Amino acid sequence: MSTYFFKHPSLVISLAACMVSGASADILVVEGTEVRRYSDSGTFLSTFAHGLATPLGITEADGYIFIGQSGSGEIHKYDAAGKDLGAVLAGHPEWQPAGLAWNGGRIYAASAPYKGLASYAPDRLEEDGDSNTPEAQEGVGELPDGGCGLCSAGKRGGVYFTTTDEATGKGVLGYWSGLKGVPAETLQTFPEGSHPRGVAVDGDTIYVALMGPGNVVKTGPAGKVENWLTGLVMPVGLGIKEGRLYVSQFSNRTVEAFRLSDKSAQTIITARSNPQYFAFVPPEATDAIKGGRSVWLGDQDRKDAPIARVRADLNSARLPVLSWDTEGGDRAKLNLLLAPVTLSTRIGAKETVLSGTGEPQGKNEVVFQLAATDAKITWTVTVKDGAIRMAFSGSGKGLKELGSLQLTFPFDPRAAATGPVGGEWTADGKLRLPTLLYAPDLGAMRVTSPGQPEVLCRWEGSRGRVGCWATLTIEIPPLQENVGTTLLFESYHLPQPQGMADANRWKAARRGWMNLLQTSTKRPAEAHYLPCPAGVWANNIISDPVSATLFWLADHVLLMPDLAPDISAKSLLRRTVELYMNGGVSPEGVVHYVWCDGYTMDANPALLIGAWGYVEASGDTEWFKKNAERLEFISQYMEKRDVDGDGLIESPASGNRNTCAFGDSAFDCISSGHKNAYVNALAYRAWRGMAQMEKRAGRSAKARHFNALADRLKKGYRAAFYNPKTGWLGWWRSADGELHDLWSDMPTSVAVSYGLLTPNDGGRMLDRHWAELEKSGFKMLEVGLPLNLRPIPPSLMLQGYGGKMEDGSDTFHKYLNGGACVSNTSFWLLANYIAGRRDRADRVLNAMLERQLQGVFPNGGAFQNGIIDRAGAGAEFFDWEGNTTGYEGHLVYSWAWMQALFARDGIYQAKALQPLK
């Protein structure tokens, strides 16, 4: 959090903007360097403005939006569609507009360095460039401290403002009439450290946000101050509309509305970044501002059928809203875009975004006419029956001078991790159509270009802390006179898998099955992050590829290798395996944990299982023959790690108590090491898979070698990890001989799943664990099972992740210390089906499927809430009350539990586990 936020003023909201009545109004929220637009029901609609220089103040005036940027000293004017109409107050070295209000035809602005308030007429400033500094306007300076907080217009004219007296540390609520030469009044003071921010006015009542204690107070003519709301998390912005007080809370990323009559609350917005100040856009300004025109295309009222929605800006030839719901629900209200879809081309040496105008052709179609030097481009957008058709044609003598057209989709990762799934990639990292364009929990659109054999796409993104983005650019070959190109986006459902008997369960899972199949964007090197190539499996579209979890991808691909006609998931698996196999292995044979970085002992076996999964799904034995030597080299490192000759592999990490080191597996905050039950289970499966591939390639001696390794490992496995005190398997045995039992089912579940324990033996162990789970008080089966039932002490956790209590109880139920991390439930479900505990497994599976079907979060997700990248807020881990405790927001292997659907009918066992028989 920036220290600047506490030193200087922030938001401002005008009374005129707040007191909107009647029809619904959109809400513009300042978040980081962006201003984002939401409906009054909390649905994210679009990014209104981005790339701003520390925006703080925002106000609506006569249908326009004014945004103050303290970083540049400018105030810019926008129309309601988000078009920047230019600066009405130019930059000034002593001026940092931090709070804005509108009253009586004048803008009131607060500034920190200027030590006060200024008012000015925007029209006069636009006409007179010499009058655009605060000193040239009516104003009042020398407020109690070096800065002034927000200002809000009052019914008397003038403005209310907040500030802090630096001499005493006390907060101040003041009023200024707006008249030059008339000093400001101090109306109220607040205790030291209160840090007053937002002001809202309702008749004679004034509400003030006190960021320090987390309260909203109200005061009136009598001067009495009352704590109206308490227990908030850094309240900043305030506004009143239709009998409700809206409050933005900086630290918990919400804007909540409280009824003035009874304080009843409704969270209406979950922001993508920390919200500060906001403004309301009046209904009459939402669709048409000063001649602006836009229309909705699509099937708004279709029931139980695929829905696609597009909003077309007729004045700019852009598409500011794009969404769909292939299941026919109500989730198409989520705008998937960070910025409008645009069409561009190279004119000379410059890539130019084309502009033009459009005309609707009925309720389903818009025809845009765009100009490019001596050429004319026609772009027709048709939305009907859950599909989107885009046709492109050109004419004019300049047409042959133009390059390819670039159709750019700037997706918003915070809304949903939308991106391409499936398809073939070129050597230089471009994606060929066809592909599936997939929005998590909203469904897939099959993207094709009929008659065009070579349409390529660029897939690029950033994980930057501010302004993360993911952009798909479809490169349309250069147009020829009277020869058009068409792109089709058709709603697509995954077919019910062969052999799966339960249609209802599959329908519940179908919406989220491809949530596991995220494809990385091409990402540059950034602060804290290494570069990433496009087109490989990653934690999410803008996160890191992780090798140690590749076996989950292998199983997903094996179970459903063909996603749609001409679109397969096999290439994603092969491309990811090859990335690590050829460029992510150390000279000693250690596979990198994260692309280009890190080490865990489960990475090598996970990569080998991934290779086996590709060969099994594709039947491509020639690929194995070509790469066998490399895969054997990766296995050799594992073989060498049996340092004591007992058949089990030992990690270099000791796993000893109090080492507090990075773990030796993907459960990386748990400081495991030496003999790890989980790592060895993966090694067992990897060697059985290697033996099978070697046998099919006609290499019998090699096959016997890998089977012998697996046999020796299995022989010593149970004795190494069985804990007679609990009656199940411990997690790891450290170098000092201690068995570390975390009261987790995971080691036992993996061992049952992979055949290292018999169904009878392992089933009894699972029964004991289930009995302890029922005693524990955990009830949230819909989020899966807790990773462990007792706290993990800090002595067994990575430094900084174990909490402060000696027994770990202060962080228990969160993240990897007893949180329900969803993915680990995949092992438990599979093991219970194999061990014959079908009723128990169905109980958990059905609860998770019901959650998946209904959705929980504003974007429709059940186990994802968009890409969050903030500790505690991501929906891939949950505490025992169902609150988020993750960080990514979207983590691919959160949906591995769905593979248990195939285990109910024996499909998983026949496909994924057959080498282990």
Tab-separated table of C-alpha atoms in Angstrom, residues 18 47 56 101 142 171 210 217 284 369 378 420 493 501 508 735 763 802 881 908:
chain	number	residue	atom	x	y	z
A	18	CYS	CA	-24.790	11.203	-5.822
A	47	THR	CA	-12.525	-0.309	-17.979
A	56	LEU	CA	-7.912	10.273	-7.218
A	101	ALA	CA	-16.826	18.253	-6.832
A	142	GLU	CA	-3.371	27.618	3.718
A	171	GLY	CA	-8.969	15.242	11.344
A	210	LEU	CA	-12.765	7.991	8.899
A	217	VAL	CA	-19.647	9.195	11.199
A	284	GLU	CA	-29.727	9.387	-19.353
A	369	GLN	CA	-17.535	1.515	-42.131
A	378	THR	CA	-16.442	-2.926	-43.846
A	420	PRO	CA	-7.740	-19.870	-26.058
A	493	HIS	CA	-20.588	-27.805	-25.421
A	501	ALA	CA	-23.632	-42.986	-17.350
A	508	ALA	CA	-23.109	-29.941	-13.613
A	735	ALA	CA	16.720	-37.242	7.398
A	763	GLY	CA	-9.758	-48.348	2.736
A	802	GLY	CA	3.715	-20.826	9.911
A	881	GLU	CA	-16.252	-21.431	6.863
A	908	TYR	CA	-10.319	-43.223	-14.993
